[in-house]
Amino acid sequence: MQDTSERILWTRHVSDKTLTLEVDTAIYSLEVLFRVCYAFTDRCYLFLEPATKDTSVVVRITGKKPDLDLDTLAGEFSNALIDERVRRDIATETMSIRELIVAQAFAEADIVDRSFSESSYVEDPKGITI
Amino acid sequence: MTISLSSTLYPRQCLGETIAAFADFCSVSIVHQQNKSYSIEIIPISQVSNEEVLTNEFLNYLLAVSIENHLINRLN
């Protein structure tokens, strides 16, 4: 396997159609990696395998179309990892305030109409009795 | 074609769903199994012309099922 990549240093070209890159799950969690992989399955074939380093995963990317620029794809994949990681961080940071907003919204307006479910059959609010 | 898969990345229970989805195109058997990995052999059904594409599509599907499984387990 010859590495012919000169443009993106952290990737390794294994053939004209395939390159690999190593993702450290201590930086980008497995969840982040999975979400990004899922987003790329329409454009390329992806295969994951554990790397020699315990916390890393090797991502093998093969383009679905012959004219696909693998370096561009690898660059976009790498950027997507950062994007998803930041999204996860922000979601964690803002979780309590989001829960508070939702709780407040439901506290002010109870959207469930309980007049039927909590009423007595004797009252017959839906007029079922003939 | 024989492929080695990590049980952490591709849980065994996700393999069955993928095999069922590809039943019209190939037969798959587990040829080797260890604690953290297992190997599968993909044998295309005769009318399948491109074995490489079939294998790649199979692995992409298995990855999607594994991701779904991983994210559902995280929520539970």
Coordinates of N, CA and C in Angstrom, one line a residue:
Chain A
M1 N 0.8 -1.2 0.0 CA 0.0 0.0 0.0 C 0.9 1.3 0.0
Q2 N 0.7 2.0 -1.0 CA 1.5 3.2 -1.2 C 0.8 4.5 -0.8
D3 N 1.3 5.3 0.0 CA 0.7 6.6 0.4 C 1.0 7.6 -0.7
T4 N 0.0 8.0 -1.5 CA 0.3 9.0 -2.5 C -0.3 10.4 -2.1
S5 N -0.9 10.5 -0.9 CA -1.5 11.7 -0.5 C -0.5 12.8 -0.2
E6 N -0.7 14.0 -0.8 CA 0.2 15.1 -0.5 C -0.6 16.3 0.0
R7 N -1.9 16.3 -0.3 CA -2.7 17.4 0.0 C -3.2 17.4 1.4
I8 N -3.7 16.2 1.9 CA -4.2 16.1 3.2 C -3.3 15.1 4.0
L9 N -2.6 15.6 4.9 CA -1.5 14.8 5.5 C -2.0 13.7 6.4
W10 N -3.2 13.8 7.0 CA -3.6 12.8 7.9 C -4.4 11.7 7.3
T11 N -4.5 11.7 5.9 CA -5.1 10.6 5.2 C -4.0 9.7 4.5
R12 N -4.4 8.5 4.2 CA -3.5 7.6 3.5 C -4.3 7.0 2.3
H13 N -3.8 7.2 1.1 CA -4.4 6.6 -0.1 C -4.0 5.2 -0.2
V14 N -5.0 4.3 -0.2 CA -4.6 2.9 -0.4 C -4.8 2.4 -1.8
S15 N -5.6 3.1 -2.6 CA -5.8 2.9 -4.0 C -6.4 4.1 -4.6
D16 N -6.7 4.1 -5.9 CA -7.2 5.2 -6.6 C -8.6 5.6 -6.1
K17 N -9.3 4.6 -5.6 CA -10.7 4.8 -5.1 C -10.9 4.8 -3.6
T18 N -9.8 4.5 -2.9 CA -10.0 4.3 -1.4 C -8.9 5.1 -0.7
L19 N -9.3 5.7 0.4 CA -8.3 6.2 1.4 C -8.7 5.9 2.8
T20 N -7.8 6.0 3.7 CA -8.1 5.8 5.1 C -7.7 7.0 5.9
L21 N -8.4 7.2 7.0 CA -7.9 8.2 8.0 C -8.2 7.6 9.4
E22 N -7.4 8.0 10.3 CA -7.5 7.5 11.7 C -8.2 8.5 12.6
V23 N -9.2 8.1 13.3 CA -10.0 9.0 14.1 C -9.8 8.6 15.6
D24 N -9.3 9.6 16.4 CA -9.1 9.3 17.8 C -10.4 9.5 18.6
T25 N -10.9 8.5 19.1 CA -12.2 8.6 19.8 C -12.1 9.3 21.2
A26 N -10.9 9.6 21.6 CA -10.7 10.4 22.8 C -11.0 11.9 22.4
I27 N -10.9 12.2 21.2 CA -11.2 13.6 20.7 C -12.6 13.7 20.1
Y28 N -12.9 12.8 19.2 CA -14.2 12.7 18.6 C -14.8 11.3 19.1
S29 N -15.8 11.4 19.9 CA -16.4 10.2 20.5 C -16.9 9.3 19.4
L30 N -17.2 8.1 19.8 CA -17.8 7.1 18.9 C -19.1 7.6 18.3
E31 N -19.9 8.2 19.2 CA -21.2 8.7 18.8 C -21.0 9.8 17.7
V32 N -20.0 10.7 17.9 CA -19.7 11.7 16.9 C -19.3 11.1 15.6
L33 N -18.4 10.1 15.7 CA -17.9 9.4 14.5 C -19.1 8.7 13.7
F34 N -19.9 8.0 14.5 CA -21.1 7.3 13.9 C -22.0 8.3 13.2
R35 N -22.3 9.4 13.8 CA -23.2 10.4 13.2 C -22.6 10.9 11.9
V36 N -21.4 11.2 11.9 CA -20.7 11.7 10.7 C -20.7 10.6 9.6
C37 N -20.3 9.4 9.9 CA -20.3 8.3 9.0 C -21.7 8.2 8.3
Y38 N -22.7 8.2 9.2 CA -24.1 8.0 8.6 C -24.4 9.1 7.6
A39 N -24.0 10.3 7.8 CA -24.2 11.4 6.9 C -23.5 11.2 5.6
F40 N -22.4 10.5 5.6 CA -21.6 10.3 4.3 C -21.9 9.0 3.6
T41 N -22.8 8.2 4.1 CA -23.1 6.9 3.4 C -23.8 7.0 2.1
D42 N -24.3 8.2 1.8 CA -24.9 8.4 0.5 C -23.9 8.7 -0.6
R43 N -22.7 9.2 -0.2 CA -21.7 9.6 -1.2 C -20.5 8.6 -1.3
C44 N -20.3 7.8 -0.2 CA -19.2 6.9 -0.2 C -19.5 5.6 0.6
Y45 N -18.7 4.6 0.4 CA -18.7 3.4 1.2 C -17.7 3.6 2.3
L46 N -18.2 3.3 3.5 CA -17.4 3.5 4.7 C -17.2 2.1 5.4
F47 N -16.0 1.9 5.9 CA -15.7 0.7 6.7 C -14.9 1.1 7.9
L48 N -15.3 0.7 9.1 CA -14.6 1.0 10.3 C -13.9 -0.2 10.9
E49 N -12.7 0.1 11.4 CA -11.9 -1.0 12.0 C -11.1 -0.4 13.1
P50 N -10.9 -1.1 14.2 CA -10.1 -0.6 15.3 C -8.6 -0.4 14.8
A51 N -8.0 0.7 15.3 CA -6.6 1.0 15.0 C -5.7 0.3 16.0
T52 N -4.4 0.3 15.7 CA -3.5 -0.3 16.7 C -3.5 0.5 18.0
K53 N -3.7 1.8 17.9 CA -3.9 2.6 19.1 C -5.3 2.3 19.7
D54 N -5.4 2.0 21.0 CA -6.6 1.6 21.6 C -7.8 2.5 21.4
T55 N -7.6 3.8 21.4 CA -8.7 4.7 21.4 C -9.0 5.2 19.9
S56 N -8.3 4.7 19.0 CA -8.5 5.1 17.6 C -9.3 4.1 16.7
V57 N -10.0 4.7 15.7 CA -10.7 3.9 14.7 C -10.2 4.3 13.3
V58 N -9.9 3.3 12.5 CA -9.5 3.6 11.1 C -10.8 3.6 10.3
V59 N -11.0 4.7 9.6 CA -12.1 4.9 8.7 C -11.6 4.7 7.2
R60 N -12.2 3.7 6.6 CA -11.8 3.4 5.2 C -12.9 4.0 4.3
I61 N -12.6 4.9 3.4 CA -13.6 5.6 2.6 C -13.3 5.3 1.1
T62 N -14.4 4.8 0.5 CA -14.3 4.5 -1.0 C -15.4 5.3 -1.6
G63 N -15.1 6.0 -2.6 CA -16.1 6.8 -3.4 C -17.0 6.0 -4.1
K64 N -18.3 6.4 -4.2 CA -19.3 5.6 -4.9 C -19.2 5.9 -6.4
K65 N -18.8 7.2 -6.8 CA -18.7 7.5 -8.2 C -17.2 7.7 -8.5
P66 N -16.8 7.3 -9.7 CA -15.4 7.3 -10.1 C -14.8 8.7 -10.1
D67 N -15.6 9.7 -10.4 CA -15.1 11.1 -10.5 C -15.0 11.8 -9.2
L68 N -15.3 11.1 -8.1 CA -15.3 11.8 -6.8 C -13.9 12.1 -6.3
D69 N -13.7 13.3 -5.9 CA -12.3 13.7 -5.4 C -12.2 13.2 -3.9
L70 N -11.4 12.2 -3.7 CA -11.3 11.6 -2.4 C -10.7 12.6 -1.3
D71 N -9.8 13.4 -1.8 CA -9.2 14.4 -0.9 C -10.2 15.4 -0.4
T72 N -11.0 15.9 -1.3 CA -12.1 16.8 -0.9 C -13.1 16.1 0.1
L73 N -13.4 14.9 -0.2 CA -14.3 14.1 0.6 C -13.7 13.9 2.0
A74 N -12.4 13.6 2.1 CA -11.8 13.4 3.4 C -11.7 14.7 4.1
G75 N -11.5 15.8 3.4 CA -11.5 17.1 4.1 C -12.9 17.4 4.7
E76 N -13.9 17.1 3.9 CA -15.3 17.4 4.3 C -15.6 16.5 5.5
F77 N -15.2 15.3 5.4 CA -15.4 14.3 6.5 C -14.7 14.8 7.8
S78 N -13.5 15.3 7.7 CA -12.8 15.8 8.9 C -13.5 17.0 9.5
N79 N -13.9 17.9 8.6 CA -14.6 19.1 9.1 C -15.9 18.7 9.7
A80 N -16.6 17.7 9.2 CA -17.9 17.3 9.7 C -17.7 16.7 11.1
L81 N -16.5 16.1 11.4 CA -16.2 15.6 12.7 C -16.1 16.7 13.7
I82 N -15.5 17.8 13.3 CA -15.3 18.9 14.2 C -16.7 19.5 14.4
D83 N -17.5 19.7 13.3 CA -18.8 20.3 13.4 C -19.7 19.5 14.4
E84 N -19.7 18.2 14.3 CA -20.5 17.3 15.1 C -20.1 17.4 16.6
R85 N -18.7 17.4 16.8 CA -18.2 17.5 18.1 C -18.6 18.8 18.8
V86 N -18.6 19.9 18.1 CA -19.0 21.2 18.6 C -20.5 21.2 18.9
R87 N -21.3 20.5 18.0 CA -22.7 20.4 18.3 C -23.0 19.7 19.6
R88 N -22.3 18.6 19.8 CA -22.4 17.7 21.0 C -22.1 18.6 22.2
D89 N -21.0 19.3 22.1 CA -20.5 20.2 23.3 C -21.6 21.2 23.6
I90 N -22.1 21.9 22.6 CA -23.1 22.9 22.8 C -24.4 22.3 23.4
A91 N -24.8 21.1 22.8 CA -26.0 20.4 23.4 C -25.8 20.1 24.8
T92 N -24.6 19.7 25.2 CA -24.4 19.4 26.7 C -24.4 20.7 27.5
E93 N -23.7 21.7 27.0 CA -23.7 23.0 27.7 C -25.0 23.6 27.9
T94 N -25.9 23.5 26.9 CA -27.2 24.2 27.0 C -28.3 23.2 27.4
M95 N -28.0 22.0 27.8 CA -29.1 21.0 28.1 C -30.0 21.5 29.3
S96 N -29.4 22.1 30.3 CA -30.2 22.5 31.5 C -31.1 23.6 31.1
I97 N -30.6 24.6 30.3 CA -31.5 25.7 30.0 C -32.6 25.3 29.0
R98 N -32.3 24.4 28.1 CA -33.3 23.9 27.2 C -34.4 23.1 27.9
E99 N -34.0 22.3 28.9 CA -35.0 21.6 29.7 C -35.8 22.6 30.5
L100 N -35.2 23.7 31.0 CA -35.9 24.7 31.8 C -37.0 25.4 30.9
I101 N -36.6 25.7 29.6 CA -37.5 26.4 28.7 C -38.7 25.5 28.4
V102 N -38.4 24.2 28.2 CA -39.5 23.2 27.8 C -40.4 23.1 29.0
A103 N -39.8 22.9 30.2 CA -40.6 22.8 31.5 C -41.5 24.0 31.7
Q104 N -40.9 25.2 31.5 CA -41.7 26.4 31.6 C -42.9 26.5 30.6
A105 N -42.6 26.1 29.4 CA -43.6 26.2 28.4 C -44.8 25.3 28.7
F106 N -44.5 24.1 29.2 CA -45.6 23.1 29.6 C -46.2 23.5 30.9
A107 N -45.5 24.2 31.7 CA -46.1 24.6 33.0 C -47.2 25.7 32.8
E108 N -47.0 26.6 31.9 CA -47.9 27.7 31.6 C -49.1 27.3 30.9
A109 N -49.0 26.3 30.0 CA -50.1 25.9 29.2 C -50.2 24.4 29.1
D110 N -51.1 23.8 29.9 CA -51.2 22.3 29.8 C -52.0 22.0 28.6
I111 N -51.3 21.4 27.6 CA -51.9 21.2 26.3 C -52.8 20.0 26.2
V112 N -52.7 19.2 27.3 CA -53.5 18.0 27.3 C -54.9 18.3 27.8
D113 N -55.9 18.0 27.1 CA -57.3 18.3 27.5 C -57.7 17.1 28.4
R114 N -57.8 17.4 29.7 CA -58.1 16.3 30.7 C -59.6 16.3 31.0
S115 N -60.4 17.2 30.4 CA -61.8 17.3 30.8 C -62.5 16.0 30.6
F116 N -62.2 15.2 29.6 CA -62.9 14.0 29.3 C -62.3 12.8 30.1
S117 N -61.0 12.7 30.1 CA -60.3 11.6 30.7 C -60.5 11.6 32.2
E118 N -60.6 12.8 32.8 CA -60.7 12.8 34.3 C -62.2 13.0 34.8
S119 N -63.1 13.1 33.9 CA -64.5 13.3 34.3 C -65.2 12.0 34.6
S120 N -66.2 12.0 35.3 CA -66.9 10.8 35.8 C -67.8 10.3 34.7
Y121 N -68.1 9.0 34.7 CA -69.0 8.4 33.7 C -70.4 8.9 33.9
V122 N -70.7 9.3 35.2 CA -72.0 9.8 35.5 C -72.3 11.1 34.8
E123 N -71.2 12.0 34.7 CA -71.4 13.3 34.0 C -71.6 13.1 32.5
D124 N -71.0 12.0 32.0 CA -71.1 11.7 30.5 C -70.8 12.9 29.6
P125 N -69.6 13.5 29.7 CA -69.3 14.7 29.0 C -69.4 14.6 27.4
K126 N -69.2 13.4 26.9 CA -69.3 13.2 25.5 C -70.7 12.8 25.0
G127 N -71.6 12.6 25.9 CA -72.9 12.3 25.6 C -73.1 10.9 24.9
I128 N -72.4 10.0 25.6 CA -72.4 8.6 25.0 C -73.8 7.9 25.3
T129 N -74.3 8.2 26.5 CA -75.5 7.6 26.9 C -76.7 8.0 26.0
I130 N -77.4 6.9 25.5 CA -78.6 7.2 24.6 C -79.8 7.6 25.5
Chain B
M1 N -15.7 -13.6 -0.4 CA -14.8 -12.6 0.2 C -14.9 -12.6 1.7
T2 N -13.8 -12.7 2.5 CA -13.9 -12.8 3.9 C -13.5 -11.4 4.5
I3 N -14.3 -11.0 5.5 CA -14.0 -9.6 6.1 C -14.1 -9.8 7.6
S4 N -13.1 -9.2 8.3 CA -13.0 -9.2 9.7 C -13.7 -7.9 10.3
L5 N -14.6 -8.1 11.2 CA -15.4 -7.0 11.8 C -15.2 -6.9 13.3
S6 N -15.2 -5.7 13.8 CA -15.1 -5.5 15.2 C -16.5 -5.6 15.8
S7 N -16.6 -6.4 16.9 CA -17.9 -6.5 17.6 C -18.4 -5.2 18.3
T8 N -17.5 -4.4 18.6 CA -17.8 -3.1 19.2 C -18.4 -2.2 18.2
L9 N -17.8 -2.1 17.0 CA -18.3 -1.2 15.9 C -19.5 -1.8 15.2
Y10 N -19.4 -3.1 15.0 CA -20.5 -3.8 14.3 C -21.1 -4.9 15.1
P11 N -22.0 -4.6 16.1 CA -22.5 -5.6 17.0 C -23.1 -6.8 16.2
R12 N -22.9 -8.0 16.8 CA -23.4 -9.2 16.1 C -24.9 -9.2 15.8
Q13 N -25.7 -8.6 16.7 CA -27.1 -8.6 16.5 C -27.6 -7.8 15.2
C14 N -26.7 -6.9 14.8 CA -27.0 -6.1 13.6 C -26.7 -6.9 12.3
L15 N -25.9 -7.9 12.4 CA -25.5 -8.7 11.3 C -26.8 -9.4 10.7
G16 N -27.6 -10.0 11.6 CA -28.8 -10.7 11.1 C -29.7 -9.9 10.3
E17 N -29.9 -8.7 10.7 CA -30.8 -7.8 10.0 C -30.3 -7.5 8.6
T18 N -29.0 -7.3 8.5 CA -28.3 -7.0 7.2 C -28.4 -8.2 6.3
I19 N -28.1 -9.4 6.9 CA -28.1 -10.6 6.1 C -29.5 -10.8 5.5
A20 N -30.6 -10.5 6.3 CA -31.9 -10.7 5.8 C -32.2 -9.7 4.7
A21 N -31.7 -8.5 4.8 CA -32.0 -7.4 3.8 C -31.3 -7.8 2.5
F22 N -30.2 -8.5 2.6 CA -29.4 -8.9 1.4 C -29.6 -10.3 0.9
A23 N -30.6 -10.9 1.4 CA -30.9 -12.4 1.2 C -31.0 -12.7 -0.3
D24 N -31.5 -11.7 -1.1 CA -31.7 -11.9 -2.5 C -30.4 -11.8 -3.3
F25 N -29.4 -11.2 -2.7 CA -28.1 -10.9 -3.4 C -26.9 -11.8 -3.0
C26 N -26.9 -12.2 -1.8 CA -25.8 -13.0 -1.3 C -26.1 -13.8 -0.1
S27 N -25.2 -14.8 0.1 CA -25.4 -15.5 1.4 C -24.1 -15.2 2.2
V28 N -24.3 -15.1 3.5 CA -23.3 -14.7 4.4 C -23.1 -15.7 5.6
S29 N -21.9 -16.1 5.9 CA -21.7 -17.0 7.0 C -20.6 -16.5 7.9
I30 N -20.7 -16.8 9.2 CA -19.6 -16.4 10.1 C -18.6 -17.5 10.1
V31 N -17.4 -17.1 9.7 CA -16.3 -18.2 9.6 C -15.4 -18.2 10.8
H32 N -15.4 -17.1 11.6 CA -14.5 -17.1 12.7 C -15.0 -16.1 13.7
Q33 N -14.9 -16.5 15.0 CA -15.4 -15.6 16.0 C -14.5 -15.6 17.2
Q34 N -14.2 -14.3 17.7 CA -13.4 -14.1 18.9 C -14.2 -13.2 19.8
N35 N -13.6 -12.8 20.9 CA -14.2 -11.9 21.9 C -14.6 -10.6 21.3
K36 N -13.7 -10.0 20.6 CA -13.9 -8.6 20.2 C -14.1 -8.5 18.7
S37 N -14.0 -9.6 18.0 CA -14.2 -9.5 16.5 C -14.8 -10.8 16.0
Y38 N -15.2 -10.8 14.8 CA -15.7 -12.0 14.0 C -15.5 -11.8 12.6
S39 N -15.4 -12.8 11.8 CA -15.1 -12.8 10.4 C -16.3 -13.3 9.6
I40 N -16.7 -12.7 8.6 CA -17.8 -13.2 7.7 C -17.3 -13.4 6.3
E41 N -18.0 -14.3 5.7 CA -17.7 -14.6 4.3 C -19.0 -14.3 3.5
I42 N -18.8 -13.4 2.5 CA -19.9 -13.0 1.7 C -19.8 -13.8 0.3
I43 N -20.8 -14.5 0.0 CA -20.9 -15.3 -1.2 C -22.0 -14.8 -2.1
P44 N -21.7 -14.1 -3.2 CA -22.7 -13.5 -4.0 C -23.6 -14.6 -4.7
I45 N -24.8 -14.3 -4.9 CA -25.7 -15.2 -5.7 C -25.3 -14.9 -7.2
S46 N -25.3 -16.0 -8.0 CA -24.7 -16.0 -9.3 C -24.9 -14.8 -10.2
Q47 N -26.2 -14.3 -10.2 CA -26.5 -13.2 -11.1 C -25.9 -11.8 -10.7
V48 N -25.3 -11.8 -9.5 CA -24.7 -10.5 -9.1 C -23.4 -10.3 -9.9
S49 N -23.4 -9.1 -10.6 CA -22.2 -8.9 -11.5 C -21.0 -8.3 -10.8
N50 N -21.2 -7.4 -9.9 CA -20.1 -6.7 -9.3 C -20.0 -7.0 -7.8
E51 N -19.1 -7.9 -7.5 CA -18.9 -8.4 -6.2 C -18.5 -7.3 -5.2
E52 N -17.6 -6.5 -5.7 CA -17.0 -5.4 -4.9 C -18.1 -4.4 -4.4
V53 N -19.0 -4.0 -5.4 CA -20.1 -3.1 -5.1 C -21.0 -3.8 -4.1
L54 N -21.3 -5.0 -4.3 CA -22.2 -5.8 -3.4 C -21.6 -5.8 -2.0
T55 N -20.3 -6.1 -1.8 CA -19.7 -6.1 -0.5 C -19.7 -4.7 0.1
N56 N -19.4 -3.7 -0.6 CA -19.4 -2.3 -0.1 C -20.8 -1.9 0.3
E57 N -21.8 -2.3 -0.5 CA -23.2 -1.9 -0.1 C -23.6 -2.7 1.2
F58 N -23.2 -3.9 1.2 CA -23.5 -4.8 2.4 C -22.9 -4.1 3.7
L59 N -21.7 -3.7 3.6 CA -21.0 -3.1 4.7 C -21.6 -1.7 5.1
N60 N -22.0 -1.0 4.1 CA -22.6 0.3 4.4 C -23.9 0.1 5.1
Y61 N -24.7 -0.9 4.7 CA -26.0 -1.2 5.3 C -25.7 -1.6 6.7
L62 N -24.7 -2.5 6.9 CA -24.4 -3.0 8.3 C -24.0 -1.9 9.2
L63 N -23.2 -0.9 8.6 CA -22.8 0.2 9.4 C -24.0 1.1 9.8
A64 N -24.9 1.3 8.9 CA -26.1 2.1 9.2 C -26.9 1.4 10.3
V65 N -27.1 0.1 10.2 CA -27.9 -0.6 11.3 C -27.1 -0.6 12.6
S66 N -25.8 -0.7 12.5 CA -25.0 -0.6 13.8 C -25.1 0.8 14.4
I67 N -25.1 1.8 13.6 CA -25.2 3.2 14.1 C -26.5 3.4 14.8
E68 N -27.6 2.9 14.1 CA -28.9 3.0 14.7 C -29.0 2.3 16.0
N69 N -28.4 1.1 16.0 CA -28.4 0.3 17.3 C -27.7 1.0 18.4
H70 N -26.5 1.6 18.0 CA -25.7 2.3 19.0 C -26.5 3.5 19.6
L71 N -27.1 4.3 18.7 CA -27.8 5.5 19.2 C -29.0 5.2 20.0
I72 N -29.7 4.1 19.6 CA -30.9 3.7 20.4 C -30.5 3.3 21.8
N73 N -29.4 2.5 21.8 CA -28.9 2.0 23.1 C -28.5 3.2 24.0
R74 N -28.0 4.2 23.4 CA -27.5 5.4 24.2 C -28.7 6.1 24.8
L75 N -29.8 6.1 24.1 CA -31.0 6.8 24.6 C -31.7 6.0 25.8
N76 N -31.6 4.7 25.7 CA -32.2 3.8 26.7 C -31.5 3.8 28.0

